[in-house]
PDB file of C-alpha atoms in Angstrom:
ATOM      1  CA  GLN A   1     -59.848  13.962 -19.002  1.00 62.00           C
ATOM      2  CA  VAL A   2     -58.487  17.093 -18.981  1.00 60.00           C
ATOM      3  CA  ALA A   3     -56.935  16.745 -15.546  1.00 62.00           C
ATOM      4  CA  SER A   4     -55.877  13.276 -16.440  1.00 69.00           C
ATOM      5  CA  THR A   5     -53.530  14.972 -18.476  1.00 71.00           C
ATOM      6  CA  ILE A   6     -52.867  17.421 -16.322  1.00 71.00           C
ATOM      7  CA  ALA A   7     -50.793  15.571 -13.858  1.00 68.00           C
ATOM      8  CA  ASN A   8     -49.112  13.005 -16.389  1.00 71.00           C
ATOM      9  CA  ASP A   9     -48.115  16.528 -16.936  1.00 71.00           C
ATOM     10  CA  ILE A  10     -46.448  17.404 -13.793  1.00 75.00           C
ATOM     11  CA  SER A  11     -45.228  14.411 -13.372  1.00 77.00           C
ATOM     12  CA  ASP A  12     -43.210  13.567 -16.685  1.00 74.00           C
ATOM     13  CA  LYS A  13     -41.986  17.295 -15.850  1.00 77.00           C
ATOM     14  CA  ILE A  14     -41.230  16.613 -12.134  1.00 81.00           C
ATOM     15  CA  GLU A  15     -39.373  13.254 -13.660  1.00 78.00           C
ATOM     16  CA  SER A  16     -37.669  14.935 -16.188  1.00 79.00           C
ATOM     17  CA  GLU A  17     -36.287  17.862 -13.631  1.00 79.00           C
ATOM     18  CA  LYS A  18     -35.093  14.640 -11.718  1.00 81.00           C
ATOM     19  CA  LYS A  19     -33.569  13.293 -14.165  1.00 81.00           C
ATOM     20  CA  GLN A  20     -31.766  16.626 -14.908  1.00 82.00           C
ATOM     21  CA  LYS A  21     -30.677  17.616 -11.478  1.00 81.00           C
ATOM     22  CA  GLU A  22     -28.948  13.703 -11.360  1.00 76.00           C
ATOM     23  CA  TYR A  23     -27.405  14.894 -14.423  1.00 75.00           C
ATOM     24  CA  THR A  24     -25.770  17.779 -13.598  1.00 80.00           C
ATOM     25  CA  GLU A  25     -25.174  16.471 -10.026  1.00 72.00           C
ATOM     26  CA  GLY A  26     -23.059  13.578 -11.913  1.00 65.00           C
ATOM     27  CA  LEU A  27     -21.123  16.136 -14.347  1.00 69.00           C
ATOM     28  CA  GLU A  28     -20.163  17.708 -10.670  1.00 71.00           C
ATOM     29  CA  ARG A  29     -18.621  14.930  -9.384  1.00 63.00           C
ATOM     30  CA  LEU A  30     -17.260  13.936 -12.973  1.00 61.00           C
ATOM     31  CA  ASN A  31     -15.736  17.648 -13.028  1.00 67.00           C
ATOM     32  CA  ALA A  32     -14.637  17.305  -9.381  1.00 64.00           C
ATOM     33  CA  ALA A  33     -12.596  14.303  -9.937  1.00 58.00           C
ATOM     34  CA  LYS A  34     -11.628  15.741 -13.274  1.00 62.00           C
ATOM     35  CA  ASP A  35      -9.744  18.871 -10.702  1.00 62.00           C
ATOM     36  CA  LYS A  36      -8.928  16.133  -8.287  1.00 59.00           C
ATOM     37  CA  PHE A  37      -6.577  14.436 -10.688  1.00 58.00           C
ATOM     38  CA  PHE A  38      -4.972  17.289 -12.971  1.00 59.00           C
ATOM     39  CA  SER A  39      -4.066  18.953  -9.556  1.00 57.00           C
ATOM     40  CA  VAL A  40      -2.210  15.626  -8.572  1.00 55.00           C
ATOM     41  CA  VAL A  41      -0.509  14.871 -11.606  1.00 58.00           C
ATOM     42  CA  ALA A  42       0.304  18.901 -11.725  1.00 55.00           C
ATOM     43  CA  HIS A  43       1.743  19.539  -8.751  1.00 53.00           C
ATOM     44  CA  ASP A  44       2.232  15.692  -6.532  1.00 57.00           C
ATOM     45  CA  LEU A  45       3.505  13.347  -9.399  1.00 64.00           C
ATOM     46  CA  ILE A  46       6.102  16.665 -10.798  1.00 64.00           C
ATOM     47  CA  ASN A  47       7.136  17.506  -7.639  1.00 59.00           C
ATOM     48  CA  PRO A  48       9.641  13.785  -7.370  1.00 65.00           C
ATOM     49  CA  PHE A  49      10.218  14.485 -10.796  1.00 73.00           C
ATOM     50  CA  GLN A  50      12.129  17.479  -9.878  1.00 68.00           C
ATOM     51  CA  GLY A  51      13.725  16.077  -7.204  1.00 72.00           C
ATOM     52  CA  LEU A  52      15.217  13.084  -9.237  1.00 78.00           C
ATOM     53  CA  LEU A  53      15.809  15.904 -11.972  1.00 81.00           C
ATOM     54  CA  GLY A  54      18.288  17.230  -9.464  1.00 80.00           C
ATOM     55  CA  TYR A  55      19.977  14.804  -7.055  1.00 79.00           C
ATOM     56  CA  ILE A  56      20.623  13.009 -10.404  1.00 84.00           C
ATOM     57  CA  GLU A  57      21.902  16.283 -11.681  1.00 84.00           C
ATOM     58  CA  ILE A  58      24.601  16.586  -8.540  1.00 82.00           C
ATOM     59  CA  LEU A  59      25.536  13.377  -8.536  1.00 84.00           C
ATOM     60  CA  ASN A  60      26.937  13.706 -12.420  1.00 83.00           C
ATOM     61  CA  SER A  61      27.938  17.059 -12.305  1.00 82.00           C
ATOM     62  CA  GLU A  62      30.125  17.151  -8.688  1.00 76.00           C
ATOM     63  CA  GLU A  63      30.714  13.558  -8.043  1.00 69.00           C
ATOM     64  CA  GLY A  64      34.690  14.200  -8.321  1.00 72.00           C
ATOM     65  CA  ASN A  65      34.038  16.372  -5.222  1.00 82.00           C
ATOM     66  CA  LEU A  66      31.583  14.095  -3.054  1.00 82.00           C
ATOM     67  CA  THR A  67      32.603  11.627  -0.851  1.00 85.00           C
ATOM     68  CA  GLU A  68      31.226   7.894  -0.172  1.00 86.00           C
ATOM     69  CA  GLU A  69      28.369   8.903   1.874  1.00 87.00           C
ATOM     70  CA  GLU A  70      27.428  11.616   0.814  1.00 85.00           C
ATOM     71  CA  LYS A  71      26.467   9.602  -2.953  1.00 84.00           C
ATOM     72  CA  LYS A  72      25.429   7.149  -0.541  1.00 84.00           C
ATOM     73  CA  GLN A  73      23.103   9.612   1.017  1.00 81.00           C
ATOM     74  CA  TYR A  74      22.329  11.076  -2.495  1.00 81.00           C
ATOM     75  CA  ILE A  75      21.314   7.341  -3.462  1.00 83.00           C
ATOM     76  CA  SER A  76      19.075   6.775  -0.548  1.00 79.00           C
ATOM     77  CA  ASN A  77      17.756   9.933  -2.015  1.00 75.00           C
ATOM     78  CA  LEU A  78      16.589   8.964  -5.379  1.00 81.00           C
ATOM     79  CA  GLN A  79      15.177   4.979  -3.641  1.00 78.00           C
ATOM     80  CA  THR A  80      12.128   7.140  -1.867  1.00 71.00           C
ATOM     81  CA  LEU A  81      11.406   9.717  -4.292  1.00 72.00           C
ATOM     82  CA  SER A  82      11.706   6.179  -7.119  1.00 80.00           C
ATOM     83  CA  GLY A  83       9.357   4.746  -4.842  1.00 73.00           C
ATOM     84  CA  ASN A  84       7.053   7.825  -3.907  1.00 67.00           C
ATOM     85  CA  LEU A  85       6.942   8.607  -7.203  1.00 75.00           C
ATOM     86  CA  TYR A  86       5.629   4.529  -8.512  1.00 77.00           C
ATOM     87  CA  SER A  87       3.506   4.532  -5.651  1.00 70.00           C
ATOM     88  CA  LEU A  88       1.612   7.842  -7.103  1.00 69.00           C
ATOM     89  CA  VAL A  89       1.600   7.050  -9.996  1.00 76.00           C
ATOM     90  CA  LYS A  90      -0.037   3.280  -9.676  1.00 75.00           C
ATOM     91  CA  ASN A  91      -2.529   4.975  -7.503  1.00 66.00           C
ATOM     92  CA  LEU A  92      -3.805   7.846 -10.221  1.00 72.00           C
ATOM     93  CA  LEU A  93      -4.064   4.674 -12.632  1.00 74.00           C
ATOM     94  CA  HIS A  94      -6.322   2.471 -10.906  1.00 71.00           C
ATOM     95  CA  TRP A  95      -8.260   6.141  -9.510  1.00 69.00           C
ATOM     96  CA  SER A  96      -8.823   6.888 -12.451  1.00 71.00           C
ATOM     97  CA  ARG A  97     -10.081   3.192 -14.181  1.00 71.00           C
ATOM     98  CA  LEU A  98     -12.370   3.734 -11.015  1.00 70.00           C
ATOM     99  CA  GLN A  99     -13.128   7.038 -12.102  1.00 66.00           C
ATOM    100  CA  SER A 100     -13.869   5.181 -15.128  1.00 68.00           C
ATOM    101  CA  GLY A 101     -15.772   2.353 -13.786  1.00 69.00           C
ATOM    102  CA  THR A 102     -13.294   0.352 -15.977  1.00 67.00           C
ATOM    103  CA  LEU A 103     -11.739  -1.185 -12.761  1.00 70.00           C
ATOM    104  CA  LYS A 104     -14.083  -4.193 -11.619  1.00 76.00           C
ATOM    105  CA  ILE A 105     -13.010  -6.229  -9.242  1.00 80.00           C
ATOM    106  CA  GLN A 106     -12.941 -10.153  -9.202  1.00 86.00           C
ATOM    107  CA  LYS A 107     -13.378 -11.754  -5.356  1.00 90.00           C
ATOM    108  CA  THR A 108     -11.494 -15.258  -4.920  1.00 93.00           C
ATOM    109  CA  GLU A 109     -10.791 -16.655  -1.115  1.00 94.00           C
ATOM    110  CA  ILE A 110      -7.154 -15.064  -0.375  1.00 94.00           C
ATOM    111  CA  ASN A 111      -4.824 -15.931   2.213  1.00 96.00           C
ATOM    112  CA  LEU A 112      -4.820 -12.581   3.752  1.00 95.00           C
ATOM    113  CA  CYS A 113      -1.735 -13.647   6.707  1.00 95.00           C
ATOM    114  CA  GLU A 114       0.341 -14.363   3.275  1.00 95.00           C
ATOM    115  CA  ILE A 115      -0.885 -11.180   1.956  1.00 93.00           C
ATOM    116  CA  ALA A 116       0.158  -8.621   4.798  1.00 94.00           C
ATOM    117  CA  GLU A 117       3.857 -10.466   4.370  1.00 92.00           C
ATOM    118  CA  GLU A 118       3.910 -10.163   0.447  1.00 89.00           C
ATOM    119  CA  VAL A 119       3.482  -6.666   0.600  1.00 87.00           C
ATOM    120  CA  ILE A 120       5.510  -5.376   4.104  1.00 89.00           C
ATOM    121  CA  LYS A 121       8.631  -7.023   2.729  1.00 86.00           C
ATOM    122  CA  PRO A 122       9.122  -4.329   0.106  1.00 78.00           C
ATOM    123  CA  LEU A 123       8.116  -2.131   2.162  1.00 81.00           C
ATOM    124  CA  THR A 124      10.240  -2.418   5.275  1.00 83.00           C
ATOM    125  CA  ILE A 125      13.136  -0.629   3.387  1.00 75.00           C
ATOM    126  CA  ASN A 126      11.834   2.513   4.010  1.00 77.00           C
ATOM    127  CA  SER A 127      10.296   1.244   7.784  1.00 85.00           C
ATOM    128  CA  LEU A 128      14.281   0.477   7.948  1.00 82.00           C
ATOM    129  CA  ARG A 129      15.424   4.245   7.501  1.00 81.00           C
ATOM    130  CA  LYS A 130      13.391   5.167  10.503  1.00 89.00           C
ATOM    131  CA  ASN A 131      14.407   2.093  12.193  1.00 92.00           C
ATOM    132  CA  ILE A 132      10.409   1.315  12.116  1.00 94.00           C
ATOM    133  CA  ASP A 133       9.494  -2.164  12.888  1.00 94.00           C
ATOM    134  CA  ILE A 134       6.002  -3.395  10.925  1.00 95.00           C
ATOM    135  CA  ILE A 135       4.840  -6.582  12.673  1.00 95.00           C
ATOM    136  CA  ASN A 136       2.286  -8.977  10.914  1.00 96.00           C
ATOM    137  CA  GLN A 137      -0.896 -10.553  13.240  1.00 97.00           C
ATOM    138  CA  ILE A 138      -2.462 -11.464  10.657  1.00 96.00           C
ATOM    139  CA  PRO A 139      -3.347 -15.364  12.131  1.00 96.00           C
ATOM    140  CA  VAL A 140      -1.075 -17.280   9.354  1.00 95.00           C
ATOM    141  CA  GLY A 141      -3.739 -19.368   7.663  1.00 92.00           C
ATOM    142  CA  LEU A 142      -6.215 -17.127   7.399  1.00 94.00           C
ATOM    143  CA  THR A 143      -8.920 -16.082   4.113  1.00 93.00           C
ATOM    144  CA  VAL A 144     -11.345 -13.595   3.115  1.00 94.00           C
ATOM    145  CA  TYR A 145     -13.366 -13.581   0.066  1.00 93.00           C
ATOM    146  CA  ALA A 146     -12.650 -10.198  -1.361  1.00 93.00           C
ATOM    147  CA  ASP A 147     -10.414  -9.306  -4.534  1.00 89.00           C
ATOM    148  CA  GLU A 148      -6.975  -9.376  -4.662  1.00 89.00           C
ATOM    149  CA  MET A 149      -5.500  -6.752  -5.971  1.00 84.00           C
ATOM    150  CA  SER A 150      -7.283  -4.018  -3.841  1.00 88.00           C
ATOM    151  CA  VAL A 151      -6.763  -6.116  -0.592  1.00 90.00           C
ATOM    152  CA  ARG A 152      -3.088  -5.567  -1.621  1.00 87.00           C
ATOM    153  CA  LEU A 153      -3.619  -1.876  -2.755  1.00 85.00           C
ATOM    154  CA  ILE A 154      -4.447  -1.159   0.292  1.00 89.00           C
ATOM    155  CA  LEU A 155      -2.760  -2.375   2.711  1.00 91.00           C
ATOM    156  CA  SER A 156       0.409  -0.760   0.548  1.00 87.00           C
ATOM    157  CA  ASN A 157      -1.516   2.377   1.479  1.00 85.00           C
ATOM    158  CA  LEU A 158      -2.405   2.372   4.432  1.00 91.00           C
ATOM    159  CA  ILE A 159       1.739   1.055   5.712  1.00 91.00           C
ATOM    160  CA  THR A 160       3.903   3.351   3.261  1.00 87.00           C
ATOM    161  CA  ASN A 161       0.918   6.219   4.932  1.00 87.00           C
ATOM    162  CA  SER A 162       2.337   4.504   8.678  1.00 91.00           C
ATOM    163  CA  ILE A 163       5.397   4.764   7.999  1.00 90.00           C
ATOM    164  CA  LYS A 164       5.381   8.292   6.070  1.00 87.00           C
ATOM    165  CA  PHE A 165       4.189   9.570   9.672  1.00 88.00           C
ATOM    166  CA  THR A 166       5.142   7.781  12.511  1.00 91.00           C
ATOM    167  CA  ASP A 167       8.805   8.985  13.396  1.00 88.00           C
ATOM    168  CA  ASN A 168      11.905   6.951  13.713  1.00 91.00           C
ATOM    169  CA  ASN A 169      11.946   3.805  16.883  1.00 92.00           C
ATOM    170  CA  GLY A 170       7.819   3.847  16.355  1.00 93.00           C
ATOM    171  CA  GLU A 171       5.818   0.540  15.793  1.00 95.00           C
ATOM    172  CA  ILE A 172       2.805  -0.665  13.096  1.00 96.00           C
ATOM    173  CA  THR A 173       0.975  -3.406  13.759  1.00 97.00           C
ATOM    174  CA  VAL A 174      -0.326  -5.169  10.561  1.00 97.00           C
ATOM    175  CA  TYR A 175      -4.503  -7.528  13.156  1.00 97.00           C
ATOM    176  CA  THR A 176      -7.081  -8.855  12.366  1.00 96.00           C
ATOM    177  CA  LYS A 177     -10.360  -8.907  14.056  1.00 95.00           C
ATOM    178  CA  LEU A 178     -12.696 -11.469  13.270  1.00 94.00           C
ATOM    179  CA  LYS A 179     -16.823 -11.330  13.470  1.00 93.00           C
ATOM    180  CA  PRO A 180     -19.201 -13.464  12.239  1.00 91.00           C
ATOM    181  CA  GLU A 181     -19.986 -11.165   9.990  1.00 92.00           C
ATOM    182  CA  GLY A 182     -16.840 -10.205   8.560  1.00 94.00           C
ATOM    183  CA  VAL A 183     -13.541  -9.374   9.239  1.00 96.00           C
ATOM    184  CA  PHE A 184     -12.100  -5.678  10.747  1.00 96.00           C
ATOM    185  CA  LEU A 185      -8.281  -5.349   9.027  1.00 96.00           C
ATOM    186  CA  CYS A 186      -6.221  -3.316  10.782  1.00 96.00           C
ATOM    187  CA  VAL A 187      -3.104  -1.024  10.743  1.00 96.00           C
ATOM    188  CA  LYS A 188      -2.224   0.799  13.882  1.00 96.00           C
ATOM    189  CA  ASP A 189       1.296   3.086  14.012  1.00 95.00           C
ATOM    190  CA  THR A 190       2.577   5.108  16.470  1.00 93.00           C
ATOM    191  CA  GLY A 191       2.635   7.760  14.659  1.00 90.00           C
ATOM    192  CA  VAL A 192       1.701  11.652  14.635  1.00 87.00           C
ATOM    193  CA  GLY A 193      -1.644  10.653  14.753  1.00 87.00           C
ATOM    194  CA  LEU A 194      -4.138  13.496  13.074  1.00 83.00           C
ATOM    195  CA  SER A 195      -6.408  16.109  14.960  1.00 80.00           C
ATOM    196  CA  SER A 196     -10.402  16.070  14.116  1.00 79.00           C
ATOM    197  CA  GLU A 197      -9.879  18.789  11.273  1.00 78.00           C
ATOM    198  CA  GLN A 198      -7.131  16.805   9.561  1.00 77.00           C
ATOM    199  CA  LYS A 199      -9.921  14.164  10.021  1.00 76.00           C
ATOM    200  CA  GLN A 200     -12.599  15.438   8.506  1.00 74.00           C
ATOM    201  CA  LEU A 201     -11.003  16.307   5.131  1.00 71.00           C
ATOM    202  CA  LEU A 202      -9.568  12.569   4.223  1.00 72.00           C
ATOM    203  CA  PHE A 203     -12.541  11.458   2.002  1.00 65.00           C
ATOM    204  CA  ASN A 204     -13.032  15.806   1.108  1.00 60.00           C
ATOM    205  CA  GLY A 205     -14.737  14.249  -2.297  1.00 47.00           C
ATOM    206  CA  GLY A 206     -13.233  17.986  -3.978  1.00 43.00           C
ATOM    207  CA  SER A 207      -9.490  18.207  -2.513  1.00 45.00           C
ATOM    208  CA  LEU A 208      -7.088  15.969  -1.499  1.00 45.00           C
ATOM    209  CA  LEU A 209      -5.060  16.117   2.285  1.00 48.00           C
ATOM    210  CA  SER A 210      -1.241  16.631   1.988  1.00 54.00           C
ATOM    211  CA  ALA A 211       1.164  17.038   3.970  1.00 57.00           C
ATOM    212  CA  GLN A 212       4.461  16.102   4.836  1.00 52.00           C
ATOM    213  CA  GLY A 213       5.924  12.872   6.892  1.00 52.00           C
ATOM    214  CA  THR A 214       8.453  13.191   9.331  1.00 55.00           C
ATOM    215  CA  HIS A 215      11.281  13.081   7.159  1.00 52.00           C
ATOM    216  CA  ASN A 216       9.247  15.274   4.817  1.00 50.00           C
ATOM    217  CA  GLU A 217       8.208  12.699   2.740  1.00 53.00           C
ATOM    218  CA  GLN A 218       6.316  14.002   0.076  1.00 50.00           C
ATOM    219  CA  GLY A 219       2.356  12.268  -0.340  1.00 51.00           C
ATOM    220  CA  THR A 220      -0.442  13.035  -1.619  1.00 51.00           C
ATOM    221  CA  GLY A 221      -4.903  12.382   0.118  1.00 61.00           C
ATOM    222  CA  LEU A 222      -5.261  10.133  -3.130  1.00 69.00           C
ATOM    223  CA  GLY A 223      -4.472   6.816  -1.144  1.00 75.00           C
ATOM    224  CA  LEU A 224      -6.253   6.883   1.248  1.00 82.00           C
ATOM    225  CA  VAL A 225      -9.855   7.736  -1.190  1.00 79.00           C
ATOM    226  CA  LEU A 226      -8.547   5.219  -3.251  1.00 79.00           C
ATOM    227  CA  CYS A 227      -8.915   2.684   0.249  1.00 85.00           C
ATOM    228  CA  LYS A 228     -12.738   4.262   0.199  1.00 88.00           C
ATOM    229  CA  GLN A 229     -13.307   4.011  -3.050  1.00 84.00           C
ATOM    230  CA  LEU A 230     -12.040   0.687  -2.673  1.00 86.00           C
ATOM    231  CA  ILE A 231     -13.107  -0.921  -0.023  1.00 91.00           C
ATOM    232  CA  GLU A 232     -16.815   0.245  -0.297  1.00 89.00           C
ATOM    233  CA  LEU A 233     -16.672  -1.721  -3.798  1.00 86.00           C
ATOM    234  CA  HIS A 234     -16.541  -4.738  -1.665  1.00 90.00           C
ATOM    235  CA  ASN A 235     -19.824  -3.060   0.772  1.00 91.00           C
ATOM    236  CA  GLY A 236     -17.089  -2.491   3.345  1.00 94.00           C
ATOM    237  CA  SER A 237     -16.497   0.073   5.465  1.00 93.00           C
ATOM    238  CA  ILE A 238     -13.064   2.334   6.496  1.00 93.00           C
ATOM    239  CA  ASN A 239     -13.209   3.759   9.581  1.00 92.00           C
ATOM    240  CA  ILE A 240      -9.638   5.715  11.247  1.00 91.00           C
ATOM    241  CA  ASP A 241      -9.152   6.837  14.827  1.00 91.00           C
ATOM    242  CA  SER A 242      -6.466   8.658  14.952  1.00 89.00           C
ATOM    243  CA  LEU A 243      -4.930  11.608  18.333  1.00 89.00           C
ATOM    244  CA  PRO A 244      -2.343  14.016  17.714  1.00 89.00           C
ATOM    245  CA  HIS A 245       1.359  12.541  19.580  1.00 88.00           C
ATOM    246  CA  VAL A 246      -0.884   9.165  19.624  1.00 90.00           C
ATOM    247  CA  GLY A 247      -0.870   7.882  17.121  1.00 92.00           C
ATOM    248  CA  THR A 248      -3.769   6.181  14.056  1.00 92.00           C
ATOM    249  CA  THR A 249      -5.182   3.065  13.865  1.00 94.00           C
ATOM    250  CA  VAL A 250      -7.141   2.334  11.446  1.00 94.00           C
ATOM    251  CA  GLU A 251     -10.480  -0.678  10.444  1.00 95.00           C
ATOM    252  CA  LEU A 252     -10.700  -2.277   7.050  1.00 95.00           C
ATOM    253  CA  PHE A 253     -14.366  -4.297   7.642  1.00 96.00           C
ATOM    254  CA  ILE A 254     -14.573  -6.194   5.036  1.00 94.00           C
ATOM    255  CA  PRO A 255     -18.082  -8.451   5.491  1.00 93.00           C
ATOM    256  CA  ASN A 256     -18.273 -12.327   4.715  1.00 86.00           C
ATOM    257  CA  ASN A 257     -21.102 -11.911   1.836  1.00 69.00           C
ATOM    258  CA  ILE A 258     -20.220 -13.428  -1.704  1.00 57.00           C
TER     259      ILE A 258
END
């Protein structure tokens, strides 16, 4: 009886320590997420606002002294900054909802080709500035069972990244590979690529990889972190194949399971 009691006490203690460890690890993850969130808000959200205010001030104070070409350039820069800011705020909103567990996916049968076309269309404004071709090679009528909002957000982030890191006269291709177990949705670019060290940092839970684009575009690694979390909610996966000065291919696996 005494031995049984001691064994139960030890078992309870082990279980209690296990729960305490899980609780502590959970708090550490939440703190890392909170720190990441405030880091983005404090740095990457403030910088675009400073840029917007700076260009607006120039346009207001120097309007009579600016040439038409200078005005067009400032307005173009304002448009780029506004688009980047909008994307960042949208990513922050969805990412924070993911962290809090309030974002739920709703899987339905969606037309992947049509969605890609709808995502690409507004992004061509930025791609045309760099003379980058975006080619949609997804077969017409191809459908997958997935959350439409997630797929739109993922594609938008991946194509925006490709535009950012591809230089003038480059090419971005969106295509699929069909497998019995599901569909691989791929975004390939002819951009600057990533080193092995940069690839290792892409999905680091404690930090965000931030780099300037080929035209000094600003951004964070939050979009890729968000893509990874969204595709994992579909029981899928993300893989990145990249070489410096060659380009990058991102493959997202969307399983057939309903």
